[in-house]
Coordinates of C-alpha atoms and ligand atoms in Angstrom, one line a residue:
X166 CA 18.3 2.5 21.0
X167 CA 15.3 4.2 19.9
X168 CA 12.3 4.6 17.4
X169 CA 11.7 7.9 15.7
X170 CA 8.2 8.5 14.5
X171 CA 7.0 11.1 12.4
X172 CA 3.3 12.4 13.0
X173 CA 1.5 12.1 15.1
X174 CA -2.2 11.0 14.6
X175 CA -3.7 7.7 14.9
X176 CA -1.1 5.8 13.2
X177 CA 1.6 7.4 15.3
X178 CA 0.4 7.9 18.5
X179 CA -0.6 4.1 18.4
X180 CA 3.2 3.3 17.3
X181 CA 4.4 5.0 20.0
X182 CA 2.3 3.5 22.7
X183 CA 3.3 0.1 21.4
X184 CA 6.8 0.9 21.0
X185 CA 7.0 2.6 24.3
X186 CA 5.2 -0.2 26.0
X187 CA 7.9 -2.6 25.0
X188 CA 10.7 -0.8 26.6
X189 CA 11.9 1.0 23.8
X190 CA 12.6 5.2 23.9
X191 CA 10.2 7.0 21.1
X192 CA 10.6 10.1 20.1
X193 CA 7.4 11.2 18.4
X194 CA 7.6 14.4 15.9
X195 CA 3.9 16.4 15.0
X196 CA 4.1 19.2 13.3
X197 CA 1.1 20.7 14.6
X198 CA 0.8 23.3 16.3
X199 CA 3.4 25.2 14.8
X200 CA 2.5 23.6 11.1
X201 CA -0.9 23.5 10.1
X202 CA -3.1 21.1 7.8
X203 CA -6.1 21.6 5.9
X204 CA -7.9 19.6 7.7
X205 CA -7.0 19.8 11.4
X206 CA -8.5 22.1 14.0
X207 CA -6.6 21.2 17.1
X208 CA -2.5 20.8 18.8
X209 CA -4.1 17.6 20.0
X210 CA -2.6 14.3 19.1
X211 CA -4.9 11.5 17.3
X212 CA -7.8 14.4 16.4
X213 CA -10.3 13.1 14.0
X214 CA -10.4 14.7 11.4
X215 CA -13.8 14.1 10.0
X216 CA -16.4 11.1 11.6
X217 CA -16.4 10.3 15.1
X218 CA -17.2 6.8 14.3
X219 CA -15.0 4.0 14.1
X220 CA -17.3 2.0 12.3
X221 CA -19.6 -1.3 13.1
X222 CA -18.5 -3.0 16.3
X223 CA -19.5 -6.3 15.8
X224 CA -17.9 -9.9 14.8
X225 CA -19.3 -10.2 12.1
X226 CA -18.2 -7.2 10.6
X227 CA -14.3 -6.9 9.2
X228 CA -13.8 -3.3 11.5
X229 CA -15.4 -5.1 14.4
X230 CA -13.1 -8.0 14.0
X231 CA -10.0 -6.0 13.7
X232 CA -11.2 -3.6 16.8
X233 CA -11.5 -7.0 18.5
X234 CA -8.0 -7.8 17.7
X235 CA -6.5 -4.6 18.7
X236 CA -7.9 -4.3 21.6
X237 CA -6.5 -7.9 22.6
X238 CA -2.9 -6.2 21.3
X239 CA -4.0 -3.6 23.8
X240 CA -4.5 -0.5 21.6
X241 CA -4.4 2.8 23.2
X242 CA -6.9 4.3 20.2
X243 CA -9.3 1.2 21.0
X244 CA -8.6 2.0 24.9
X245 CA -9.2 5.7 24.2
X246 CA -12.2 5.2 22.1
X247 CA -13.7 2.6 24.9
X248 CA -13.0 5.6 27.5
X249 CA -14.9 8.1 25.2
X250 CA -17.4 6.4 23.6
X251 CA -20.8 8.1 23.1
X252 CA -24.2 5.8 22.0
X253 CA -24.0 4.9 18.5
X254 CA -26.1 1.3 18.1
X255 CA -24.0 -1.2 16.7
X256 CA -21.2 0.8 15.9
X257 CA -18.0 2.5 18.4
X258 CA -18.5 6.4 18.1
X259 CA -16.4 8.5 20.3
X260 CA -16.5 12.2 21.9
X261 CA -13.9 13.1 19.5
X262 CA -12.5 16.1 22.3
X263 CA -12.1 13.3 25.1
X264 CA -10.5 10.5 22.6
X265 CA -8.0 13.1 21.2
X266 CA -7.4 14.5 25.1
X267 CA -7.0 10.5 26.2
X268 CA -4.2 9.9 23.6
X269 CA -3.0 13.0 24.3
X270 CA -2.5 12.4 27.8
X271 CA -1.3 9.4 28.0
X272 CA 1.7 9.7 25.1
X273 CA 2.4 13.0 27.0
X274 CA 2.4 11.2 30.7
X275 CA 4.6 8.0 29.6
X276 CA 8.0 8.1 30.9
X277 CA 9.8 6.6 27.3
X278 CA 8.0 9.0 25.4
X279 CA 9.1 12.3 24.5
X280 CA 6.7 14.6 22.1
X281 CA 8.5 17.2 19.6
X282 CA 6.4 19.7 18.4
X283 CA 8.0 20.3 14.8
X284 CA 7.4 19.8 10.6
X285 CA 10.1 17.3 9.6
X286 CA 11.0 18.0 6.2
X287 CA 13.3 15.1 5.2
X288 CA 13.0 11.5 6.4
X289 CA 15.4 11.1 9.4
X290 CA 18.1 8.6 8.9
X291 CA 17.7 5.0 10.3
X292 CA 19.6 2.3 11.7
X293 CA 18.6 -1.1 13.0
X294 CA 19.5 0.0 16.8
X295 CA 17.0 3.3 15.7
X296 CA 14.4 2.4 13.4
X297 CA 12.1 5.3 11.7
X298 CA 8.0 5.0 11.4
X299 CA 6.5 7.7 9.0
X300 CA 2.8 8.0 9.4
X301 CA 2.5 11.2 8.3
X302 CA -1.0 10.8 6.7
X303 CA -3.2 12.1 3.9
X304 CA -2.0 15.5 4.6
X305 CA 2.0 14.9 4.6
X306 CA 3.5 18.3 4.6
X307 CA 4.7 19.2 1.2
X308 CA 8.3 19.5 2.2
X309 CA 8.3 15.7 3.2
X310 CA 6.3 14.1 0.3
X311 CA 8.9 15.8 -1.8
X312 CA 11.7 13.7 0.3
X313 CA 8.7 10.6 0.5
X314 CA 8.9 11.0 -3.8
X315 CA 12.8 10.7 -3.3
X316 CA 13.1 7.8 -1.9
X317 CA 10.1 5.6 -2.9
X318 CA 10.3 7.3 -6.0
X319 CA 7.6 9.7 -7.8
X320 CA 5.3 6.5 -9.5
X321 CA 4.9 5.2 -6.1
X322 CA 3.6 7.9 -4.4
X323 CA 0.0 9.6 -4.7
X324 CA -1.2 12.8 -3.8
X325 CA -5.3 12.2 -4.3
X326 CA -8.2 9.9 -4.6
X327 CA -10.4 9.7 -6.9
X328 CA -13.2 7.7 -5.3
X329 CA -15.7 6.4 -7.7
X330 CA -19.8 5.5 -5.8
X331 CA -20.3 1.6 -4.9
X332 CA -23.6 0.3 -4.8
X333 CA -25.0 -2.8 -3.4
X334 CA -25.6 -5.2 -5.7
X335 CA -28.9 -6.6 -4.8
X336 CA -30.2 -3.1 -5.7
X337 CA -29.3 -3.1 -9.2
X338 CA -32.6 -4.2 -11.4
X339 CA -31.0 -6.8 -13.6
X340 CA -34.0 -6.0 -16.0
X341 CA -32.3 -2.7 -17.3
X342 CA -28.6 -4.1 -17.5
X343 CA -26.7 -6.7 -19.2
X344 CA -23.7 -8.3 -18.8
X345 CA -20.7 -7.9 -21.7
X346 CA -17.4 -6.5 -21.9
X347 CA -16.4 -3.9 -24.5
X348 CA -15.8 -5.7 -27.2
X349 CA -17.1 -9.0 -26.2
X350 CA -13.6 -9.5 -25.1
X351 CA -14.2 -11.6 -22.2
X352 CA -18.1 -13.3 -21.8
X353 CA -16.9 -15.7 -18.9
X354 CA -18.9 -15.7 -15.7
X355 CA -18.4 -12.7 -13.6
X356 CA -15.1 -13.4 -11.3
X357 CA -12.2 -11.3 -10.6
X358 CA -9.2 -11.3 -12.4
X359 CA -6.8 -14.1 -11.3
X360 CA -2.9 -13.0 -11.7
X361 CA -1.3 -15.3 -13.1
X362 CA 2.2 -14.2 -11.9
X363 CA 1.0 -14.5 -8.0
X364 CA 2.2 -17.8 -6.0
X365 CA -1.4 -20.1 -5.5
X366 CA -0.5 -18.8 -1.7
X367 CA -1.1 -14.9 -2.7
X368 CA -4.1 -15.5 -5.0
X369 CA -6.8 -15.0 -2.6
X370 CA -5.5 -11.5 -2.3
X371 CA -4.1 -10.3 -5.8
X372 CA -7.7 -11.7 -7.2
X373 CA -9.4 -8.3 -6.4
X374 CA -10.9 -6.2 -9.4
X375 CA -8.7 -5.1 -12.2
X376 CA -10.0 -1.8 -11.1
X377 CA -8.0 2.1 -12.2
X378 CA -9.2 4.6 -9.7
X379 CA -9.9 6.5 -12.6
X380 CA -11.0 6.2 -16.6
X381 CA -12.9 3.6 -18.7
X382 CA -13.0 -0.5 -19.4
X383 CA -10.0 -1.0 -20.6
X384 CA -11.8 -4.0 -22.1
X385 CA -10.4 -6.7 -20.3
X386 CA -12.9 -7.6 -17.7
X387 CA -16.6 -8.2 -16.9
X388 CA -19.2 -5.4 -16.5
X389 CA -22.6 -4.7 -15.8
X390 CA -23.4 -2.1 -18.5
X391 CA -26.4 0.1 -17.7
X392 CA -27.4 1.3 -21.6
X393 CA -29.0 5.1 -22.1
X394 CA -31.3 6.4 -24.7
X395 CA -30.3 9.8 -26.1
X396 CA -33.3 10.9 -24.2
X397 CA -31.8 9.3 -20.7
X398 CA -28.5 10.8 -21.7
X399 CA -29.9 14.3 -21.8
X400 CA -31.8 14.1 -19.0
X401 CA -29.0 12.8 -17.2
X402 CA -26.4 15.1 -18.2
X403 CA -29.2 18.5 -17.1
X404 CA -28.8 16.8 -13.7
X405 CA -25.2 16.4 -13.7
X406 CA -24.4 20.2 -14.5
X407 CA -26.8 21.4 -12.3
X408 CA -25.9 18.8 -9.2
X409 CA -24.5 21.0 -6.2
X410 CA -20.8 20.0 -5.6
X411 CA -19.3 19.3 -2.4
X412 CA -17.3 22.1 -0.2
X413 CA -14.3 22.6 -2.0
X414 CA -11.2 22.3 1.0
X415 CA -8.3 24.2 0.3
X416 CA -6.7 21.0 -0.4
X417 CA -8.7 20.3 -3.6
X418 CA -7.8 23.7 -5.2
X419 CA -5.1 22.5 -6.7
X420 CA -5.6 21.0 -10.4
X421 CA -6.9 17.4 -11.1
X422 CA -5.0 15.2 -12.8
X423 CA -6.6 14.9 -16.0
X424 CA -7.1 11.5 -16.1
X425 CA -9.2 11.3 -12.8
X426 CA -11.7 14.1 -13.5
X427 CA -14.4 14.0 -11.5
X428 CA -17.8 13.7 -13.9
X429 CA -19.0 16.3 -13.7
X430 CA -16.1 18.4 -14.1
X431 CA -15.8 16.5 -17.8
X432 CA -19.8 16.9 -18.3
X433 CA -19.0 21.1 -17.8
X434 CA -16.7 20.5 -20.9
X435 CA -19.2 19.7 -23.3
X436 CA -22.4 17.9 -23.5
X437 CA -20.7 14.5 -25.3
X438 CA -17.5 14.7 -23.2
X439 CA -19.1 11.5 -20.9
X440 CA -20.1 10.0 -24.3
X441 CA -16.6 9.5 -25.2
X442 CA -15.2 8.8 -21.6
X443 CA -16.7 6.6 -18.9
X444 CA -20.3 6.6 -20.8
X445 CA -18.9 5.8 -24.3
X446 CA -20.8 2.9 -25.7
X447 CA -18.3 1.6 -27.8
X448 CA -18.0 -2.2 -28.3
X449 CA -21.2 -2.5 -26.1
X450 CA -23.8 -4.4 -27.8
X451 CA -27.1 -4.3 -26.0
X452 CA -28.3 -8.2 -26.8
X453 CA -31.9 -6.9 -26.1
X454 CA -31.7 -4.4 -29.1
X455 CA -28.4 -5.8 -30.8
X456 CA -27.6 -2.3 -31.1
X457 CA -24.9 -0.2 -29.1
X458 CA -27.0 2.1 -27.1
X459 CA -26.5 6.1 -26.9
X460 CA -24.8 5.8 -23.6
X461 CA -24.1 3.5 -20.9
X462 CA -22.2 3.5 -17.6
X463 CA -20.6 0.3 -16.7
X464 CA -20.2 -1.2 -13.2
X465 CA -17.7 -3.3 -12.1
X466 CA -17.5 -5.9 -9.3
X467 CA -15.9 -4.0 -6.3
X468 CA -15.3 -7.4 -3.7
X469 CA -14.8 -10.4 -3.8
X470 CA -18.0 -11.6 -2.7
X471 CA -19.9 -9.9 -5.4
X472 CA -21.8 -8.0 -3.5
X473 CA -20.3 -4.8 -4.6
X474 CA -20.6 -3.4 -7.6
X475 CA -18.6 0.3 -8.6
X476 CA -19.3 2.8 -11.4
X477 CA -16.5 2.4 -13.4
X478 CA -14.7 6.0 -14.1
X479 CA -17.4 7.9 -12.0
X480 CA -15.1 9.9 -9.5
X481 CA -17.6 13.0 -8.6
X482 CA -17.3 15.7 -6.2
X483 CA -21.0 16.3 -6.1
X484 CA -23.0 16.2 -2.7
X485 CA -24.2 13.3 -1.4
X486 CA -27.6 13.7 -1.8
X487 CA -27.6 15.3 -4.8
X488 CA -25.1 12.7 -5.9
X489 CA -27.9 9.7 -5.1
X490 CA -30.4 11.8 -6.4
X491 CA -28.4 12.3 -10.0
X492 CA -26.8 8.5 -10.3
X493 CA -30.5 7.1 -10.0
X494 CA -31.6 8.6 -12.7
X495 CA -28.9 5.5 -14.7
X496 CA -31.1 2.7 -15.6
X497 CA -30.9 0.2 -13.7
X498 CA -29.8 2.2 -10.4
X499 CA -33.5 3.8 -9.7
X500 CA -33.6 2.0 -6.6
X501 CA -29.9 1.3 -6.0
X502 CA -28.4 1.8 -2.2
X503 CA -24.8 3.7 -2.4
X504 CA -22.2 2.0 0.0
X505 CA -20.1 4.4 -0.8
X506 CA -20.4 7.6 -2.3
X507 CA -17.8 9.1 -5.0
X508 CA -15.1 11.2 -3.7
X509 CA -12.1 13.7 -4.9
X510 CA -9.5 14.4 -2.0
X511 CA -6.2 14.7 -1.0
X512 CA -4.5 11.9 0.1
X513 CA -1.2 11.1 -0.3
X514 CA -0.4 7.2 0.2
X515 CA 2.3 5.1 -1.3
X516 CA 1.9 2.3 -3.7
X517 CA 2.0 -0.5 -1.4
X518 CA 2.8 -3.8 -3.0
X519 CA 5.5 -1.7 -5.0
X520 CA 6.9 -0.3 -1.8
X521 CA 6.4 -2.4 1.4
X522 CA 6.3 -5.6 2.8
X523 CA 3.9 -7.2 4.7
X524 CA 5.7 -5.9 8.4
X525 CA 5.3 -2.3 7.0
X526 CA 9.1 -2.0 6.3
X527 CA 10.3 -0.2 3.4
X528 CA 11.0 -2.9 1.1
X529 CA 14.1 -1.3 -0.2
X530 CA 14.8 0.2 3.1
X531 CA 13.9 -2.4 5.8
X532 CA 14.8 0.2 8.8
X533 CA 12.2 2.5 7.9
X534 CA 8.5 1.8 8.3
X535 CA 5.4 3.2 6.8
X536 CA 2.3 3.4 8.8
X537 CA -1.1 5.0 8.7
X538 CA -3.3 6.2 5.8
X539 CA 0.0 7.2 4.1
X540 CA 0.8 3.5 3.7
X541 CA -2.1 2.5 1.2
X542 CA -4.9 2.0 4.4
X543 CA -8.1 3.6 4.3
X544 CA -9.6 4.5 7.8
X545 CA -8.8 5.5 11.5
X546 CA -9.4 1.8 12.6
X547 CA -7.0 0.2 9.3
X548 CA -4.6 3.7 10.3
X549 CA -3.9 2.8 13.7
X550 CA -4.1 -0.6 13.1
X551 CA -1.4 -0.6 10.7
X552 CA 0.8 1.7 13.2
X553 CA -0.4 -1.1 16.0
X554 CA 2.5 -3.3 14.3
X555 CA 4.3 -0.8 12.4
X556 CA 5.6 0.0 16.5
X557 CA 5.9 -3.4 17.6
X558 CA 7.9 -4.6 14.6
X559 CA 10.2 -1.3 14.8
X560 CA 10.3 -2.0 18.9
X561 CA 11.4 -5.7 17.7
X562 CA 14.3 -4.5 15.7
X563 CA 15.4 -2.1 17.9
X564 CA 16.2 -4.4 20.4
X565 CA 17.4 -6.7 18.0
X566 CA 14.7 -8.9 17.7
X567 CA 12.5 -10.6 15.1
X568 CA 10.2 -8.8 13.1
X569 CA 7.3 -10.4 12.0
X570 CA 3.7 -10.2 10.1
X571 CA 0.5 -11.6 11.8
X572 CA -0.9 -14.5 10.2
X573 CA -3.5 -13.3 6.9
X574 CA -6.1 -15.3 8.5
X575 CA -6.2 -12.3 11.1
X576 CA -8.1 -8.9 10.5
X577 CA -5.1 -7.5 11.1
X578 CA -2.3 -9.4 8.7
X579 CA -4.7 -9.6 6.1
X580 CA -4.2 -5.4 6.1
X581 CA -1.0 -5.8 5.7
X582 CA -0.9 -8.6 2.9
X583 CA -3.2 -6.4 1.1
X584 CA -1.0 -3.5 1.7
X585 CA 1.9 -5.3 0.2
X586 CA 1.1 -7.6 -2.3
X587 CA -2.2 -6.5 -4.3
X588 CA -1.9 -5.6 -8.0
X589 CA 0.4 -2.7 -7.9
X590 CA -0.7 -1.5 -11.7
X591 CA -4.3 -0.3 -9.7
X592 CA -3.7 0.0 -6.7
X593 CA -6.3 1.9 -3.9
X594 CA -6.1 1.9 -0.1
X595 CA -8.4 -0.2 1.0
X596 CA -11.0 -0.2 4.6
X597 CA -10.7 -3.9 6.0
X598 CA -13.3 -6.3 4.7
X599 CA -13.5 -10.1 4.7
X600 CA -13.2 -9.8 0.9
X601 CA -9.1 -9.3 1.7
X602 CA -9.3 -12.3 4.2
X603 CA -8.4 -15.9 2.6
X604 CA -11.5 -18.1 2.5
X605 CA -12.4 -20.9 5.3
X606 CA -10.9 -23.4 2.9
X607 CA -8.0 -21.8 2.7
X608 CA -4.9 -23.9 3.0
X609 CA -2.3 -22.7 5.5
X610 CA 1.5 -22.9 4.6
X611 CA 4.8 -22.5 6.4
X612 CA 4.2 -22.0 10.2
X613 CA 1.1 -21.1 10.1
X614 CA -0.2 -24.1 9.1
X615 CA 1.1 -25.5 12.5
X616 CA -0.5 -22.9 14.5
X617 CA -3.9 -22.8 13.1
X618 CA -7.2 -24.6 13.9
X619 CA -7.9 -27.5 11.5
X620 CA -9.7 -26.7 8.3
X621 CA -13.0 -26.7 8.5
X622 CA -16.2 -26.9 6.1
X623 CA -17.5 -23.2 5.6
X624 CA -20.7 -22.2 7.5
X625 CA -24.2 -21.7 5.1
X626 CA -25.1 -18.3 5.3
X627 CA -23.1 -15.0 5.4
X628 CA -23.3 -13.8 9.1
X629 CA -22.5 -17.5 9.7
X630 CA -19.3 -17.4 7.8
X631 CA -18.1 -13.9 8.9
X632 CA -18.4 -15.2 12.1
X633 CA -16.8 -18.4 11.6
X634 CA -13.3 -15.9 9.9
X635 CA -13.7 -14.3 12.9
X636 CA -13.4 -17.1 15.5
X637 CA -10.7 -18.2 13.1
X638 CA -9.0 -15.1 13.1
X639 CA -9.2 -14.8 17.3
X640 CA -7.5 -18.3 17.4
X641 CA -5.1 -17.4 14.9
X642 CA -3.9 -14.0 16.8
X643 CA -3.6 -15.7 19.6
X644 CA -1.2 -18.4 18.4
X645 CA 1.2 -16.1 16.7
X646 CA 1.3 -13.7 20.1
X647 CA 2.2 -16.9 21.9
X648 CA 4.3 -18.4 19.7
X649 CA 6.9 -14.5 20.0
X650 CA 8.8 -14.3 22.8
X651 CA 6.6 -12.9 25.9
X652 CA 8.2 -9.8 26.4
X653 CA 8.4 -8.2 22.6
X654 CA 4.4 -9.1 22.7
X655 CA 1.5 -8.1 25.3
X656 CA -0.4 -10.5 27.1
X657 CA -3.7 -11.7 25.6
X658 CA -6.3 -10.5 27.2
X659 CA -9.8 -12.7 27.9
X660 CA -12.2 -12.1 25.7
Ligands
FAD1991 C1 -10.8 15.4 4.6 C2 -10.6 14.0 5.1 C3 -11.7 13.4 5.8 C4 -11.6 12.1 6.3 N1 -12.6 11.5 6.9 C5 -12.5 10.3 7.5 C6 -13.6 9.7 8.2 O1 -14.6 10.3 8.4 N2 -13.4 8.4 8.7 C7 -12.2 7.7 8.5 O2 -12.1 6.6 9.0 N3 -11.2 8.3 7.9 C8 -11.3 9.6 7.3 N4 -10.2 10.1 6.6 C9 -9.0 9.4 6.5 C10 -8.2 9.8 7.8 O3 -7.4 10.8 7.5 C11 -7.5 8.6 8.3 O4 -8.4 7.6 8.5 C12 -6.7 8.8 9.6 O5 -6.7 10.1 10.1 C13 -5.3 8.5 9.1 O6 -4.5 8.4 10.3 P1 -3.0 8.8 10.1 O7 -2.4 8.6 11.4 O8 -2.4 8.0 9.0 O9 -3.0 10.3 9.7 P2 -3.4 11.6 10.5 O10 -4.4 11.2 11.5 O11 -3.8 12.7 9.5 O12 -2.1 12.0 11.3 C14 -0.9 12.4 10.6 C15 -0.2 13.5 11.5 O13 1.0 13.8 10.9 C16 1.2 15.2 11.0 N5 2.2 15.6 10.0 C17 2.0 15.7 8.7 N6 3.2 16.0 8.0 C18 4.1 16.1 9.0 C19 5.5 16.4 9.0 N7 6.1 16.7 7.9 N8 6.2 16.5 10.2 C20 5.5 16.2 11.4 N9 4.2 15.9 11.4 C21 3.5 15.9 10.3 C22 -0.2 15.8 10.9 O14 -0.2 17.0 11.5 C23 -1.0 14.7 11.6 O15 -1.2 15.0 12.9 C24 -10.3 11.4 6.1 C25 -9.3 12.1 5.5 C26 -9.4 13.3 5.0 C27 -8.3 14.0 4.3

């Protein structure tokens, strides 16, 4: 009996530590130091690869509520982190040397756990007596991915992003835009699109944007549509050409697909290449002119709350300054705040409602798990967080146990019910946000509607009613640890 995980980074390592701390033998693969990534400086295990931070640290923030909830599933990344932290306001920032060297030291030290330092190129087989965890990450070595391709099969697995800029929404100047759908195909207020083939139960979750990492309106939504003049067009399109693009990594050198070009790659193509791509105007009638305008970029609503809006089709690899400096020059957007800037990068993730279910088993292979940024997650916290259960479900079966998902009301099992059943025609790893989390009217079924706190009426105000998921969410954890049996789950700890 024994769990085999592959890589070994903050999905892994926190696998391991859960795995190992339920009694079970791990034997943990990483590749580095004798295979290197693009990305990676060190041989240690868990190394950041970018950010020291792990994000806002408080309740009423989504990251601070899942932190919250891993450290009460006691999290060796949250106990590292807590043991390295450095000042950082409202947010957990580490000394990325010490966190790596923590998790380093104490996979290395535990007495189940035993570290091989090697590339696996093929998925090793599993059994229910020796289940396999790959969280292999956004840099999967290519000799696995090919295997990965095999067996969840080439649609379902992804080897970039193509991140387009979100702003906040209260920043757009509702003077300059106006709200229409190409074609006037759909005028109805601005909601997300329902799915009509999802149970009333999985709604909450599959109603997220209709939303391609890549392209144009496919005409079947609501936008905001931010019109040009020729004269805004040109002006625009000087800036693009001449923006200063990011560091190209050796990872990026390889060809973009063509359908997620980054902007200003198209813009080098020809002046009008926008114009008939994300900027084409087509079908957009400007009801302040009555008149299609030269140009226009659309944005789309990014969360369910609304208070996200994303430039539909506007992938970019252009620096971040530069890239604030360029997008304000759209109407509408002179004073917009990014919340997240556009991005190109390797990653390879599955396609997550295709391929798993909501314990990160392989749907069609329910001995092997999926964990980390490879699943569909986006994040250190939402990586180790999904290896948190990733182990304790593959320690479960090992010893012949159940395996089961946290309750969606939590931080943590509305990751994985994201993961596994969002639209799979569009799907993009997502950070955790109370967007993914059902609604404080939400109607429990099946056992957790015995476990849960009674309904109650939602709180006026937003910190208010992040805070109200939150206490939700802490009740509801600690239900479902209580209700397994006490030794396949740790102790809650006191608050
Ligand atoms: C350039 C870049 C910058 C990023 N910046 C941030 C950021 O600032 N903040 C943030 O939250 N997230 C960031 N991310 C996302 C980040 O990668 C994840 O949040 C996190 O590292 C994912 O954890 P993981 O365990 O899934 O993967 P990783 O931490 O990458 O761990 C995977 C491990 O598997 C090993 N491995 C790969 N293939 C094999 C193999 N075949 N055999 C054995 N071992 C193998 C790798 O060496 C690695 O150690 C960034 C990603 C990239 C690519």
């Amino acid at each position: 009996m024994a769990v085999r995980i592959v890589g070994g980074g903050l999905a892994g390592c926190e696998a391991a530590w859960q795995a190992a701390s339920r009694g079970v033998a791990v034997l943990l693969y990483e590749m580095r130091p004798a295979r290197a990534t693009a990305v990676h400086k060190t041989d240690r295990l868990a190394e950041l690869v970018c950010s020291n931070s792990f994000r806002g640290d408080k309740l009423d923030n989504a990251v601070g509520l899942l932190k919250e909830e891993m450290r009460r599933l006691d999290s060796i990344v949250m106990r590292a982190a807590e043991a390295s932290r450095v000042p950082a306001g409202a947010a957990l920032a580490v000394d990325r040397e010490r966190f790596a060297e923590t998790i380093t030291a104490a996979l290395t030290g535990h007495p189940r756990i035993t570290i091989s330092r090697e590339e696996v190129t093929a998925i090793p087989p599993s059994t229910e007596r020796d289940p396999v965890i790959i969280a292999t990450g956004p840099l999967t070595s290519e000799a696995l991915s090919r295997d990965l391709a095999r067996v969840v099969g080439s649609d379902h697995l992804y080897f970039y992003d193509a991140i387009s800029p979100i702003v906040l929404a209260e920043t757009i100047d509702r003077s300059k835009v106006f709200r229409a759908s190409r074609w006037g195909r759909s005028l109805r207020p601005v909601r997300l699109k329902p799915d009509t083939t999802a149970t009333a139960d999985e709604r909450s979750v599959r109603l997220q944007p209709d939303s391609p990492a890549c392209g144009v309106d496919d005409g079947d939504g609501d936008y905001l549509n931010c019109p040009m003049t020729r004269d805004e067009y040109e002006r625009f399109y000087d800036a693009l050409v001449t923006a200063e693009s990011a560091t190209v990594h050796d990872f990026d050198k390889e060809r973009f697909f063509e359908g997620c070009l980054p902007i200003e790659v198209m813009a080098h193509r020809g002046r009008d290449t926008l114009r008939f791509g994300p900027m084409k105007p087509v079908g957009l009638v400007d009801p302040r002119t009555g008149r299609e305008p030269y140009a226009a970029v659309q944005l789309r609503q990014d969360n369910l709350a609304g208070d996200h809006f994303s430039l539909v089709g506007f992938q970019t690899q252009i620096k971040w300054g530069d890239q604030a400096r360029v997008l304000r020059m759209i109407p509408g957007l002179e004073q917009a705040e990014f919340v997240r800037f556009g991005m190109v990068h390797r990653n390879t993730y599955v396609n997550g409602p295709t391929v798993l279910a909501e314990t990160w088993q392989v749907r069609t292979h329910p001995t092997l798990f999926f964990a980390g940024q490879m699943s569909g997650v986006e994040g250190y916290v939402e990586s180790a967080a999904s290896g948190l259960l990733a182990g304790v479900n593959a320690a479960a079966m090992a010893k012949g146990e159940t395996v089961s998902a946290a309750p969606r009301t939590t931080a943590i099992g509305a990751l994985a019910y994201y993961v596994s059943h969002a639209n799979p025609a569009h799907y993009e790893p997502s950070n955790i946000t109370f967007g993914i989390m059902p609604p404080l009217d939400w109607a429990r079924s099946g056992p957790e509607a015995l476990e849960g706190p009674p309904l109650s009426p939602a709180p006026k105000g937003k910190k208010l009613r992040h805070l109200a998921l939150a206490d939700r969410a802490l009740q509801d954890l600690q239900a479902w640890v209580h209700a397994r049996t006490p030794q396949t789950v740790p102790a809650v700890s006191a608050p």
